[in-house]
Amino acid sequence: MAARFVPLQENCMSDNTAQPPLSAGPAAPPGLAGLAITPADIEAAAARLAGVAHRTPARTSRQADLRSGAKLFFKCENFQRMGAFKFRGAYNALAQFDAAQREHGVIAFSSGNHAQAVALAARLLGMPSVIVMPTDSPAAKLAATREYQSGQRASEVVLYDRYKEDREAIGKRLAAERGATLIPPFDHPHVMAGQGTAAAELIDEVGPLDKLVVCVGGGGLISGCAVAAHARSPGIEVIGVEPEAGNDVQLSLAAGRIVKIGTPRTIADGAQTQAAGALTFPVIQRLVKRVVTVTEQQLVDTMRFFAERMKMVVEPTGCLAAAAVLEGALDGIRGQRIGIILSGGNVDLPRFASLIAE
Amino acid sequence: MAARFVPLQENCMSDNTAQPPLSAGPAAPPGLAGLAITPADIEAAAARLAGVAHRTPARTSRQADLRSGAKLFFKCENFQRMGAFKFRGAYNALAQFDAAQREHGVIAFSSGNHAQAVALAARLLGMPSVIVMPTDSPAAKLAATREYQSGQRASEVVLYDRYKEDREAIGKRLAAERGATLIPPFDHPHVMAGQGTAAAELIDEVGPLDKLVVCVGGGGLISGCAVAAHARSPGIEVIGVEPEAGNDVQLSLAAGRIVKIGTPRTIADGAQTQAAGALTFPVIQRLVKRVVTVTEQQLVDTMRFFAERMKMVVEPTGCLAAAAVLEGALDGIRGQRIGIILSGGNVDLPRFASLIAE
């Protein structure tokens, strides 16, 4: 039986962080010992999400196949509830709160999809949520987060000035005042396991794959997906994709330790993380073959491809994995069966319009 | 056994038009006698299309349900091959050509989705296609049509000046020269039966419906869908939607005969037909409860809704049915189960960008 030591997350407040259950699941496959999650955690997450999260479609495109020389399967998490895979991890985490945690609710910091994911999951589970967002968040994201909280007691969006205020201090104060539990955006085993259900569904639907290509921000999605993919499709190669401007995980793999970079300038806002997590990075080291990068222009071209040929809105971060495959950043793919996770579709409409009109 | 008298289409050249087989299928349900197609024709079309056309997803949206007060099921023909339902009818028609017809190939007139549908279906079936398009067709549509024809012997796009030349004369000359068969865009039983498979798939997937809402151009889609829907979901109400500026079928139903109007000015280019067909109109009279209209602004608002909330590109014509439901043009829908056909997603990207950015 694999020991599952789960260290505290560095970006969590230790007192109020949801802890994974200590009961050990079924034996982990070889090579997974010591990692934060096992295939059994993904199965348990899938059971919690059944009937709550969308089983998003896996789409194919002859144009994309012609262009890449491979057989591509796109997992459409842009069609997930609240518009991104983040709902999977947030719901899987909140669904495991005990009675006291549910009573006092959840706190999350996010200007992105994690905010909306936690707000929606909390409402569905009948608990309060406090989402801490910067004052300069896009109005549409603020509105969407408040909409997901609507009618939920004691739920609110707390704004802070990211240039003047310390969000950690705000979080500590709120957590102390309310006894609420912080759920971080990626570095948490329940979040990671929830995200992995996307890859599990894809392979269950389309069969074994040669490669699975996944965008990398903090590593929550790719770590969960890597565990799920290796369990379901032995021998699969899992490949990460970062924006060229924000290749911290590529650097980290080369260095053999977590490398922190300045906030990257990229349109892929979901990949603007400065470093992988203490829980996600070991999974990436063990199960991800390599990380490649794509340029901003390749992201825009891929976004246009999706709109024009596949009639879908995919946000810039959601285009990372596909851009690597369609724009030639990956070699050795000819004739292969390749899964591609499209992570989300939440992009402001005027911004989307201006990007595709270029 | 229902007699199936199929009159010649008024917009076909009689000598070279593909004729439906005269063998009678299973007995038609009551009320369908004398119509151009029966439920058995839809089943036969579905068998021909199996593994060739996409079984497009039926999507749902909580936002759309909240807004309408009904439970909505969107049939995503924007994800169909070549981007619209038209592939179904074209392939179903061409697949029934005999050896001589296949040798000499197909002719179609179209500046829209029918052109691409016939070009693609012909290539898949290994026959030549001649597509007659106006010189001022959008460059993207010309390019797409030629792309679908590529590598196919004797296939070409023939351009004509719609202000100076007579396309009927061009068609007659080409048909005589080549012995090719004309497939009209809607007024043909094989085309109508093919289009009906969209509704058949939707109801097979989601179960019986109270209403099915379908856009109306020449009536090929709604007539096929009405036959399929009444056979699968007895008591269903089939409702047509036209742009306010081009309500010829609404006028025709009121008049009890086919009313022809001037070419309507609307962004819904697939509904710019001037009159329903001699074969489609009797089906609409018999099986369509009523036709409602929506404004241009409602189409734009609906297109934006799909992009923002459902992460999909839907062309203006494809928004007609949804606009009627989401913008309040239909009463008596509260609590009902409603199917909505999204007919296609082929809209030039710059145009799409400018419409959603408004």
PDB file of N, CA and C in Angstrom, chain B residues 90-163:
ATOM      1  N   ALA B  90     -27.347  16.829 -48.824  1.00  0.00           N
ATOM      2  CA  ALA B  90     -26.558  16.667 -50.044  1.00  0.00           C
ATOM      3  C   ALA B  90     -26.030  15.240 -50.147  1.00  0.00           C
ATOM      4  N   TYR B  91     -25.500  14.736 -49.050  1.00  0.00           N
ATOM      5  CA  TYR B  91     -24.936  13.383 -49.103  1.00  0.00           C
ATOM      6  C   TYR B  91     -26.037  12.355 -49.347  1.00  0.00           C
ATOM      7  N   ASN B  92     -27.172  12.546 -48.688  1.00  0.00           N
ATOM      8  CA  ASN B  92     -28.272  11.593 -48.878  1.00  0.00           C
ATOM      9  C   ASN B  92     -28.740  11.563 -50.330  1.00  0.00           C
ATOM     10  N   ALA B  93     -28.722  12.713 -50.979  1.00  0.00           N
ATOM     11  CA  ALA B  93     -29.134  12.766 -52.389  1.00  0.00           C
ATOM     12  C   ALA B  93     -28.078  12.129 -53.297  1.00  0.00           C
ATOM     13  N   LEU B  94     -26.846  12.517 -53.125  1.00  0.00           N
ATOM     14  CA  LEU B  94     -25.789  12.030 -54.024  1.00  0.00           C
ATOM     15  C   LEU B  94     -25.533  10.525 -53.855  1.00  0.00           C
ATOM     16  N   ALA B  95     -25.741  10.046 -52.631  1.00  0.00           N
ATOM     17  CA  ALA B  95     -25.511   8.619 -52.374  1.00  0.00           C
ATOM     18  C   ALA B  95     -26.510   7.742 -53.124  1.00  0.00           C
ATOM     19  N   GLN B  96     -27.600   8.345 -53.622  1.00  0.00           N
ATOM     20  CA  GLN B  96     -28.607   7.570 -54.336  1.00  0.00           C
ATOM     21  C   GLN B  96     -28.469   7.676 -55.855  1.00  0.00           C
ATOM     22  N   PHE B  97     -27.437   8.352 -56.318  1.00  0.00           N
ATOM     23  CA  PHE B  97     -27.193   8.408 -57.760  1.00  0.00           C
ATOM     24  C   PHE B  97     -26.899   7.004 -58.290  1.00  0.00           C
ATOM     25  N   ASP B  98     -27.364   6.721 -59.498  1.00  0.00           N
ATOM     26  CA  ASP B  98     -27.000   5.441 -60.108  1.00  0.00           C
ATOM     27  C   ASP B  98     -25.631   5.586 -60.795  1.00  0.00           C
ATOM     28  N   ALA B  99     -25.155   4.499 -61.389  1.00  0.00           N
ATOM     29  CA  ALA B  99     -23.787   4.494 -61.931  1.00  0.00           C
ATOM     30  C   ALA B  99     -23.585   5.588 -62.981  1.00  0.00           C
ATOM     31  N   ALA B 100     -24.577   5.780 -63.850  1.00  0.00           N
ATOM     32  CA  ALA B 100     -24.441   6.791 -64.902  1.00  0.00           C
ATOM     33  C   ALA B 100     -24.402   8.192 -64.305  1.00  0.00           C
ATOM     34  N   GLN B 101     -25.253   8.415 -63.317  1.00  0.00           N
ATOM     35  CA  GLN B 101     -25.253   9.737 -62.673  1.00  0.00           C
ATOM     36  C   GLN B 101     -23.920  10.008 -61.970  1.00  0.00           C
ATOM     37  N   ARG B 102     -23.384   8.980 -61.312  1.00  0.00           N
ATOM     38  CA  ARG B 102     -22.095   9.165 -60.624  1.00  0.00           C
ATOM     39  C   ARG B 102     -20.993   9.504 -61.621  1.00  0.00           C
ATOM     40  N   GLU B 103     -21.042   8.847 -62.769  1.00  0.00           N
ATOM     41  CA  GLU B 103     -20.033   9.080 -63.800  1.00  0.00           C
ATOM     42  C   GLU B 103     -20.039  10.553 -64.235  1.00  0.00           C
ATOM     43  N   HIS B 104     -21.227  11.099 -64.415  1.00  0.00           N
ATOM     44  CA  HIS B 104     -21.315  12.460 -64.946  1.00  0.00           C
ATOM     45  C   HIS B 104     -21.377  13.531 -63.859  1.00  0.00           C
ATOM     46  N   GLY B 105     -21.631  13.100 -62.663  1.00  0.00           N
ATOM     47  CA  GLY B 105     -21.514  14.031 -61.536  1.00  0.00           C
ATOM     48  C   GLY B 105     -22.711  14.922 -61.287  1.00  0.00           C
ATOM     49  N   VAL B 106     -22.484  15.900 -60.428  1.00  0.00           N
ATOM     50  CA  VAL B 106     -23.561  16.725 -59.878  1.00  0.00           C
ATOM     51  C   VAL B 106     -23.298  18.199 -60.184  1.00  0.00           C
ATOM     52  N   ILE B 107     -24.392  18.949 -60.327  1.00  0.00           N
ATOM     53  CA  ILE B 107     -24.319  20.412 -60.434  1.00  0.00           C
ATOM     54  C   ILE B 107     -25.154  21.015 -59.318  1.00  0.00           C
ATOM     55  N   ALA B 108     -24.657  22.075 -58.722  1.00  0.00           N
ATOM     56  CA  ALA B 108     -25.462  22.827 -57.762  1.00  0.00           C
ATOM     57  C   ALA B 108     -25.224  24.311 -57.960  1.00  0.00           C
ATOM     58  N   PHE B 109     -26.268  25.080 -57.748  1.00  0.00           N
ATOM     59  CA  PHE B 109     -26.161  26.545 -57.683  1.00  0.00           C
ATOM     60  C   PHE B 109     -26.224  26.919 -56.216  1.00  0.00           C
ATOM     61  N   SER B 110     -25.274  27.680 -55.751  1.00  0.00           N
ATOM     62  CA  SER B 110     -25.385  28.136 -54.367  1.00  0.00           C
ATOM     63  C   SER B 110     -24.266  29.093 -54.053  1.00  0.00           C
ATOM     64  N   SER B 111     -24.575  30.116 -53.284  1.00  0.00           N
ATOM     65  CA  SER B 111     -23.509  30.953 -52.737  1.00  0.00           C
ATOM     66  C   SER B 111     -23.335  30.638 -51.262  1.00  0.00           C
ATOM     67  N   GLY B 112     -24.052  29.627 -50.787  1.00  0.00           N
ATOM     68  CA  GLY B 112     -24.042  29.369 -49.351  1.00  0.00           C
ATOM     69  C   GLY B 112     -23.592  27.968 -49.002  1.00  0.00           C
ATOM     70  N   ASN B 113     -24.152  27.458 -47.921  1.00  0.00           N
ATOM     71  CA  ASN B 113     -23.702  26.179 -47.388  1.00  0.00           C
ATOM     72  C   ASN B 113     -23.990  24.996 -48.307  1.00  0.00           C
ATOM     73  N   HIS B 114     -25.012  25.100 -49.155  1.00  0.00           N
ATOM     74  CA  HIS B 114     -25.326  24.003 -50.072  1.00  0.00           C
ATOM     75  C   HIS B 114     -24.161  23.738 -51.032  1.00  0.00           C
ATOM     76  N   ALA B 115     -23.477  24.800 -51.438  1.00  0.00           N
ATOM     77  CA  ALA B 115     -22.334  24.647 -52.349  1.00  0.00           C
ATOM     78  C   ALA B 115     -21.269  23.757 -51.724  1.00  0.00           C
ATOM     79  N   GLN B 116     -20.910  24.095 -50.497  1.00  0.00           N
ATOM     80  CA  GLN B 116     -19.863  23.327 -49.825  1.00  0.00           C
ATOM     81  C   GLN B 116     -20.336  21.907 -49.516  1.00  0.00           C
ATOM     82  N   ALA B 117     -21.613  21.787 -49.191  1.00  0.00           N
ATOM     83  CA  ALA B 117     -22.155  20.466 -48.866  1.00  0.00           C
ATOM     84  C   ALA B 117     -22.092  19.538 -50.077  1.00  0.00           C
ATOM     85  N   VAL B 118     -22.486  20.046 -51.241  1.00  0.00           N
ATOM     86  CA  VAL B 118     -22.474  19.220 -52.452  1.00  0.00           C
ATOM     87  C   VAL B 118     -21.031  18.910 -52.864  1.00  0.00           C
ATOM     88  N   ALA B 119     -20.145  19.910 -52.766  1.00  0.00           N
ATOM     89  CA  ALA B 119     -18.741  19.681 -53.133  1.00  0.00           C
ATOM     90  C   ALA B 119     -18.125  18.590 -52.264  1.00  0.00           C
ATOM     91  N   LEU B 120     -18.386  18.649 -50.972  1.00  0.00           N
ATOM     92  CA  LEU B 120     -17.810  17.650 -50.063  1.00  0.00           C
ATOM     93  C   LEU B 120     -18.436  16.273 -50.278  1.00  0.00           C
ATOM     94  N   ALA B 121     -19.760  16.232 -50.391  1.00  0.00           N
ATOM     95  CA  ALA B 121     -20.427  14.936 -50.577  1.00  0.00           C
ATOM     96  C   ALA B 121     -19.966  14.275 -51.875  1.00  0.00           C
ATOM     97  N   ALA B 122     -19.807  15.079 -52.925  1.00  0.00           N
ATOM     98  CA  ALA B 122     -19.358  14.534 -54.213  1.00  0.00           C
ATOM     99  C   ALA B 122     -17.957  13.936 -54.090  1.00  0.00           C
ATOM    100  N   ARG B 123     -17.080  14.639 -53.430  1.00  0.00           N
ATOM    101  CA  ARG B 123     -15.719  14.110 -53.285  1.00  0.00           C
ATOM    102  C   ARG B 123     -15.732  12.793 -52.510  1.00  0.00           C
ATOM    103  N   LEU B 124     -16.517  12.758 -51.431  1.00  0.00           N
ATOM    104  CA  LEU B 124     -16.565  11.535 -50.623  1.00  0.00           C
ATOM    105  C   LEU B 124     -17.100  10.365 -51.435  1.00  0.00           C
ATOM    106  N   LEU B 125     -17.983  10.660 -52.384  1.00  0.00           N
ATOM    107  CA  LEU B 125     -18.582   9.605 -53.194  1.00  0.00           C
ATOM    108  C   LEU B 125     -17.836   9.409 -54.509  1.00  0.00           C
ATOM    109  N   GLY B 126     -16.743  10.150 -54.697  1.00  0.00           N
ATOM    110  CA  GLY B 126     -15.898   9.943 -55.871  1.00  0.00           C
ATOM    111  C   GLY B 126     -16.509  10.400 -57.178  1.00  0.00           C
ATOM    112  N   MET B 127     -17.307  11.465 -57.135  1.00  0.00           N
ATOM    113  CA  MET B 127     -17.890  11.949 -58.398  1.00  0.00           C
ATOM    114  C   MET B 127     -17.548  13.422 -58.605  1.00  0.00           C
ATOM    115  N   PRO B 128     -17.565  13.882 -59.865  1.00  0.00           N
ATOM    116  CA  PRO B 128     -17.273  15.294 -60.115  1.00  0.00           C
ATOM    117  C   PRO B 128     -18.417  16.190 -59.641  1.00  0.00           C
ATOM    118  N   SER B 129     -18.052  17.410 -59.273  1.00  0.00           N
ATOM    119  CA  SER B 129     -19.082  18.397 -58.932  1.00  0.00           C
ATOM    120  C   SER B 129     -18.780  19.710 -59.628  1.00  0.00           C
ATOM    121  N   VAL B 130     -19.846  20.338 -60.114  1.00  0.00           N
ATOM    122  CA  VAL B 130     -19.727  21.686 -60.657  1.00  0.00           C
ATOM    123  C   VAL B 130     -20.619  22.576 -59.798  1.00  0.00           C
ATOM    124  N   ILE B 131     -19.996  23.562 -59.172  1.00  0.00           N
ATOM    125  CA  ILE B 131     -20.756  24.453 -58.301  1.00  0.00           C
ATOM    126  C   ILE B 131     -20.801  25.825 -58.966  1.00  0.00           C
ATOM    127  N   VAL B 132     -21.990  26.308 -59.210  1.00  0.00           N
ATOM    128  CA  VAL B 132     -22.179  27.594 -59.877  1.00  0.00           C
ATOM    129  C   VAL B 132     -22.421  28.651 -58.803  1.00  0.00           C
ATOM    130  N   MET B 133     -21.473  29.574 -58.694  1.00  0.00           N
ATOM    131  CA  MET B 133     -21.532  30.589 -57.633  1.00  0.00           C
ATOM    132  C   MET B 133     -21.428  31.980 -58.233  1.00  0.00           C
ATOM    133  N   PRO B 134     -22.055  32.964 -57.605  1.00  0.00           N
ATOM    134  CA  PRO B 134     -21.923  34.335 -58.104  1.00  0.00           C
ATOM    135  C   PRO B 134     -20.490  34.846 -57.925  1.00  0.00           C
ATOM    136  N   THR B 135     -20.075  35.725 -58.830  1.00  0.00           N
ATOM    137  CA  THR B 135     -18.711  36.270 -58.764  1.00  0.00           C
ATOM    138  C   THR B 135     -18.466  37.017 -57.455  1.00  0.00           C
ATOM    139  N   ASP B 136     -19.517  37.549 -56.851  1.00  0.00           N
ATOM    140  CA  ASP B 136     -19.326  38.302 -55.608  1.00  0.00           C
ATOM    141  C   ASP B 136     -19.533  37.444 -54.345  1.00  0.00           C
ATOM    142  N   SER B 137     -19.392  36.140 -54.479  1.00  0.00           N
ATOM    143  CA  SER B 137     -19.439  35.285 -53.279  1.00  0.00           C
ATOM    144  C   SER B 137     -18.265  35.626 -52.368  1.00  0.00           C
ATOM    145  N   PRO B 138     -18.444  35.479 -51.058  1.00  0.00           N
ATOM    146  CA  PRO B 138     -17.310  35.730 -50.160  1.00  0.00           C
ATOM    147  C   PRO B 138     -16.131  34.820 -50.520  1.00  0.00           C
ATOM    148  N   ALA B 139     -14.929  35.407 -50.493  1.00  0.00           N
ATOM    149  CA  ALA B 139     -13.718  34.666 -50.870  1.00  0.00           C
ATOM    150  C   ALA B 139     -13.567  33.398 -50.039  1.00  0.00           C
ATOM    151  N   ALA B 140     -13.951  33.468 -48.767  1.00  0.00           N
ATOM    152  CA  ALA B 140     -13.786  32.310 -47.893  1.00  0.00           C
ATOM    153  C   ALA B 140     -14.662  31.149 -48.370  1.00  0.00           C
ATOM    154  N   LYS B 141     -15.859  31.476 -48.883  1.00  0.00           N
ATOM    155  CA  LYS B 141     -16.755  30.406 -49.335  1.00  0.00           C
ATOM    156  C   LYS B 141     -16.261  29.793 -50.643  1.00  0.00           C
ATOM    157  N   LEU B 142     -15.751  30.641 -51.533  1.00  0.00           N
ATOM    158  CA  LEU B 142     -15.155  30.121 -52.773  1.00  0.00           C
ATOM    159  C   LEU B 142     -13.992  29.196 -52.440  1.00  0.00           C
ATOM    160  N   ALA B 143     -13.139  29.654 -51.537  1.00  0.00           N
ATOM    161  CA  ALA B 143     -11.955  28.865 -51.181  1.00  0.00           C
ATOM    162  C   ALA B 143     -12.370  27.539 -50.553  1.00  0.00           C
ATOM    163  N   ALA B 144     -13.346  27.588 -49.658  1.00  0.00           N
ATOM    164  CA  ALA B 144     -13.775  26.359 -48.982  1.00  0.00           C
ATOM    165  C   ALA B 144     -14.366  25.376 -49.993  1.00  0.00           C
ATOM    166  N   THR B 145     -15.161  25.888 -50.939  1.00  0.00           N
ATOM    167  CA  THR B 145     -15.774  25.006 -51.927  1.00  0.00           C
ATOM    168  C   THR B 145     -14.693  24.341 -52.774  1.00  0.00           C
ATOM    169  N   ARG B 146     -13.723  25.150 -53.223  1.00  0.00           N
ATOM    170  CA  ARG B 146     -12.620  24.576 -54.024  1.00  0.00           C
ATOM    171  C   ARG B 146     -11.809  23.579 -53.214  1.00  0.00           C
ATOM    172  N   GLU B 147     -11.650  23.860 -51.929  1.00  0.00           N
ATOM    173  CA  GLU B 147     -10.890  22.942 -51.074  1.00  0.00           C
ATOM    174  C   GLU B 147     -11.611  21.589 -50.995  1.00  0.00           C
ATOM    175  N   TYR B 148     -12.934  21.640 -50.857  1.00  0.00           N
ATOM    176  CA  TYR B 148     -13.673  20.376 -50.778  1.00  0.00           C
ATOM    177  C   TYR B 148     -13.604  19.606 -52.097  1.00  0.00           C
ATOM    178  N   GLN B 149     -13.466  20.333 -53.211  1.00  0.00           N
ATOM    179  CA  GLN B 149     -13.389  19.660 -54.516  1.00  0.00           C
ATOM    180  C   GLN B 149     -11.996  19.127 -54.829  1.00  0.00           C
ATOM    181  N   SER B 150     -11.005  19.499 -54.022  1.00  0.00           N
ATOM    182  CA  SER B 150      -9.620  19.293 -54.462  1.00  0.00           C
ATOM    183  C   SER B 150      -9.311  17.823 -54.725  1.00  0.00           C
ATOM    184  N   GLY B 151      -8.623  17.597 -55.851  1.00  0.00           N
ATOM    185  CA  GLY B 151      -8.228  16.239 -56.227  1.00  0.00           C
ATOM    186  C   GLY B 151      -9.336  15.475 -56.919  1.00  0.00           C
ATOM    187  N   GLN B 152     -10.490  16.109 -57.068  1.00  0.00           N
ATOM    188  CA  GLN B 152     -11.625  15.409 -57.670  1.00  0.00           C
ATOM    189  C   GLN B 152     -11.689  15.758 -59.157  1.00  0.00           C
ATOM    190  N   ARG B 153     -11.595  14.758 -60.021  1.00  0.00           N
ATOM    191  CA  ARG B 153     -11.575  14.972 -61.474  1.00  0.00           C
ATOM    192  C   ARG B 153     -12.796  15.783 -61.936  1.00  0.00           C
ATOM    193  N   ALA B 154     -12.558  16.665 -62.895  1.00  0.00           N
ATOM    194  CA  ALA B 154     -13.622  17.400 -63.575  1.00  0.00           C
ATOM    195  C   ALA B 154     -14.473  18.255 -62.652  1.00  0.00           C
ATOM    196  N   SER B 155     -13.976  18.501 -61.451  1.00  0.00           N
ATOM    197  CA  SER B 155     -14.740  19.352 -60.533  1.00  0.00           C
ATOM    198  C   SER B 155     -14.297  20.795 -60.679  1.00  0.00           C
ATOM    199  N   GLU B 156     -15.244  21.702 -60.583  1.00  0.00           N
ATOM    200  CA  GLU B 156     -14.861  23.108 -60.652  1.00  0.00           C
ATOM    201  C   GLU B 156     -15.942  24.013 -60.084  1.00  0.00           C
ATOM    202  N   VAL B 157     -15.519  25.217 -59.774  1.00  0.00           N
ATOM    203  CA  VAL B 157     -16.450  26.275 -59.424  1.00  0.00           C
ATOM    204  C   VAL B 157     -16.618  27.140 -60.672  1.00  0.00           C
ATOM    205  N   VAL B 158     -17.843  27.340 -61.114  1.00  0.00           N
ATOM    206  CA  VAL B 158     -18.126  28.205 -62.260  1.00  0.00           C
ATOM    207  C   VAL B 158     -18.740  29.494 -61.718  1.00  0.00           C
ATOM    208  N   LEU B 159     -18.094  30.607 -62.042  1.00  0.00           N
ATOM    209  CA  LEU B 159     -18.589  31.890 -61.537  1.00  0.00           C
ATOM    210  C   LEU B 159     -19.489  32.554 -62.569  1.00  0.00           C
ATOM    211  N   TYR B 160     -20.502  33.248 -62.099  1.00  0.00           N
ATOM    212  CA  TYR B 160     -21.345  34.019 -63.021  1.00  0.00           C
ATOM    213  C   TYR B 160     -21.652  35.363 -62.394  1.00  0.00           C
ATOM    214  N   ASP B 161     -21.895  36.317 -63.240  1.00  0.00           N
ATOM    215  CA  ASP B 161     -22.236  37.662 -62.790  1.00  0.00           C
ATOM    216  C   ASP B 161     -23.734  37.706 -62.548  1.00  0.00           C
ATOM    217  N   ARG B 162     -24.110  37.820 -61.290  1.00  0.00           N
ATOM    218  CA  ARG B 162     -25.533  37.680 -60.991  1.00  0.00           C
ATOM    219  C   ARG B 162     -26.367  38.841 -61.507  1.00  0.00           C
ATOM    220  N   TYR B 163     -25.700  39.936 -61.891  1.00  0.00           N
ATOM    221  CA  TYR B 163     -26.447  41.075 -62.428  1.00  0.00           C
ATOM    222  C   TYR B 163     -26.589  41.012 -63.945  1.00  0.00           C
TER     223      TYR B 163
END
